[in-house]
Amino acid sequence: MGAASVNGYQGDYKHDRSRVAACMKHFIGYGYPFDGSDRANRHIAAHELLEYYVPPFKAAIDAGVSTAMESYGVVNGEPMVMSFQYLQGLLREQLGFKGMLVTDWGEINSQATMYKTASNIEQATWATLNRTSVDMSMVAEDTSFAATTFDLVIRGVIPEERIDESVARILQLKKDLGLFESPFADYRLQATVGSAQDIEAARNSARESITLLKNSDNVLPLRQSDRVLFVGPTLNSTRYMGGGWNIHWQGPSDAEGDAVYQGFGDTVIQGVQRITGVQPDYFEGVDIDGLPVTDIGAIVEAAKEADKIVIGLGEKTYA
């Protein structure tokens, strides 16, 4: 799957300017947090790491992936972003990855501010550059990585050759993508956005990935003859179903609503109406924060007449 993704994204990316550089992530073991929460420690035996977690990355590397991202947190007590063992020994030397390596979001500074594996940002930056092959720090407006790195080089704490190594990989990536000859995207490609074939491919991906976990008494599928009551804020919203990382980093804002999709977004209610040809019996009930916006009495009365009730709840969009 990793190899297929690399081929799909990159293709002949050094010559085909409609392609992009693929990124394999998050290296490594990120999918096995001990308590299921984001950034949690991972406790993975060395042989299990090699047997179960390395092969997808190896396949991506063999397929020619051009970039990689290290993972948040700690594996077996070792902070990934500062790990010589994982980011130099395993990734570069054992697996032979030669592309550009980027950190996950703000992970260098987090060693000082969150994990306390470094006493300050300078120490975190020094350890990352000194011990690993990280090339780029992923941040937004924060310029501390560049400023700190510059200061460490000027003081002779980090050799300039180490910076040259990363700069070379970054410049090579830009050269391979043709950014020096054509720094901007081909505006004519805008015409392909929202094409019928892409919409159908997206729908098929959704259909094939949805998993029905429980269907007591064969309540599904809904039938045209069923009297169905629909309740809940997410049933009539595209952005609440999409969540974070769609349109924007944190998802569409309250002010933007569904208008930001410019007619390309569906909702459950719209889909039901399109299939049945009838306006669904729908109450918002509560807003996305759980505050009542519909008279509960009206919902109760409607529920008494229904054969089945579909409830759509969720959270606000965020990353």
PDB file of N, CA and C in Angstrom, residues 1 18 28 108 118 142-143 165 200 228-229 246 251 263 269 290 298 316:
ATOM      1  N   MET A   1       0.833  -1.202   0.000  1.00  0.00           N
ATOM      2  CA  MET A   1       0.000   0.000   0.000  1.00  0.00           C
ATOM      3  C   MET A   1       0.879   1.268   0.000  1.00  0.00           C
ATOM      4  N   SER A  18       2.863  17.591 -12.998  1.00  0.00           N
ATOM      5  CA  SER A  18       1.560  17.469 -12.347  1.00  0.00           C
ATOM      6  C   SER A  18       1.655  16.578 -11.104  1.00  0.00           C
ATOM      7  N   ILE A  28       9.010   6.195  13.688  1.00  0.00           N
ATOM      8  CA  ILE A  28       8.450   4.885  13.419  1.00  0.00           C
ATOM      9  C   ILE A  28       7.684   4.423  14.663  1.00  0.00           C
ATOM     10  N   ILE A 108      10.781  19.518  17.714  1.00  0.00           N
ATOM     11  CA  ILE A 108      12.070  19.857  18.324  1.00  0.00           C
ATOM     12  C   ILE A 108      11.843  20.701  19.573  1.00  0.00           C
ATOM     13  N   ALA A 118      14.802  17.849  27.000  1.00  0.00           N
ATOM     14  CA  ALA A 118      15.869  18.835  26.815  1.00  0.00           C
ATOM     15  C   ALA A 118      15.583  19.989  27.761  1.00  0.00           C
ATOM     16  N   ASP A 142       6.966  30.287  13.703  1.00  0.00           N
ATOM     17  CA  ASP A 142       8.082  30.231  14.644  1.00  0.00           C
ATOM     18  C   ASP A 142       9.411  30.108  13.894  1.00  0.00           C
ATOM     19  N   THR A 143      10.322  31.029  14.129  1.00  0.00           N
ATOM     20  CA  THR A 143      11.619  31.019  13.444  1.00  0.00           C
ATOM     21  C   THR A 143      12.759  30.617  14.365  1.00  0.00           C
ATOM     22  N   GLU A 165      24.826  19.243   4.672  1.00  0.00           N
ATOM     23  CA  GLU A 165      24.222  17.939   4.388  1.00  0.00           C
ATOM     24  C   GLU A 165      22.707  18.064   4.213  1.00  0.00           C
ATOM     25  N   GLU A 200     -16.212  10.489  -8.169  1.00  0.00           N
ATOM     26  CA  GLU A 200     -16.613   9.085  -8.118  1.00  0.00           C
ATOM     27  C   GLU A 200     -15.539   8.230  -7.451  1.00  0.00           C
ATOM     28  N   VAL A 228     -38.578   7.091   8.986  1.00  0.00           N
ATOM     29  CA  VAL A 228     -37.295   7.345   9.646  1.00  0.00           C
ATOM     30  C   VAL A 228     -37.223   8.789  10.125  1.00  0.00           C
ATOM     31  N   LEU A 229     -36.840   8.943  11.376  1.00  0.00           N
ATOM     32  CA  LEU A 229     -36.620  10.276  11.941  1.00  0.00           C
ATOM     33  C   LEU A 229     -35.113  10.512  12.024  1.00  0.00           C
ATOM     34  N   ASN A 246      -9.689  19.500   6.656  1.00  0.00           N
ATOM     35  CA  ASN A 246     -10.372  19.645   5.372  1.00  0.00           C
ATOM     36  C   ASN A 246     -10.652  21.134   5.161  1.00  0.00           C
ATOM     37  N   GLY A 251     -10.178  22.881   9.854  1.00  0.00           N
ATOM     38  CA  GLY A 251     -11.492  22.716   9.253  1.00  0.00           C
ATOM     39  C   GLY A 251     -12.171  24.057   9.059  1.00  0.00           C
ATOM     40  N   GLY A 263     -20.627  24.050  -3.254  1.00  0.00           N
ATOM     41  CA  GLY A 263     -21.540  23.122  -3.892  1.00  0.00           C
ATOM     42  C   GLY A 263     -21.027  21.711  -4.047  1.00  0.00           C
ATOM     43  N   ILE A 269     -28.546  14.295   5.015  1.00  0.00           N
ATOM     44  CA  ILE A 269     -29.922  14.671   4.675  1.00  0.00           C
ATOM     45  C   ILE A 269     -30.083  14.871   3.169  1.00  0.00           C
ATOM     46  N   GLY A 290     -23.892  20.583  21.873  1.00  0.00           N
ATOM     47  CA  GLY A 290     -24.849  19.873  22.717  1.00  0.00           C
ATOM     48  C   GLY A 290     -25.916  20.742  23.330  1.00  0.00           C
ATOM     49  N   ALA A 298     -41.311  18.358  20.508  1.00  0.00           N
ATOM     50  CA  ALA A 298     -41.589  18.095  19.095  1.00  0.00           C
ATOM     51  C   ALA A 298     -40.823  16.871  18.609  1.00  0.00           C
ATOM     52  N   LYS A 316     -16.906  19.666  17.044  1.00  0.00           N
ATOM     53  CA  LYS A 316     -16.528  20.731  16.139  1.00  0.00           C
ATOM     54  C   LYS A 316     -15.297  20.327  15.347  1.00  0.00           C
TER      55      LYS A 316
END
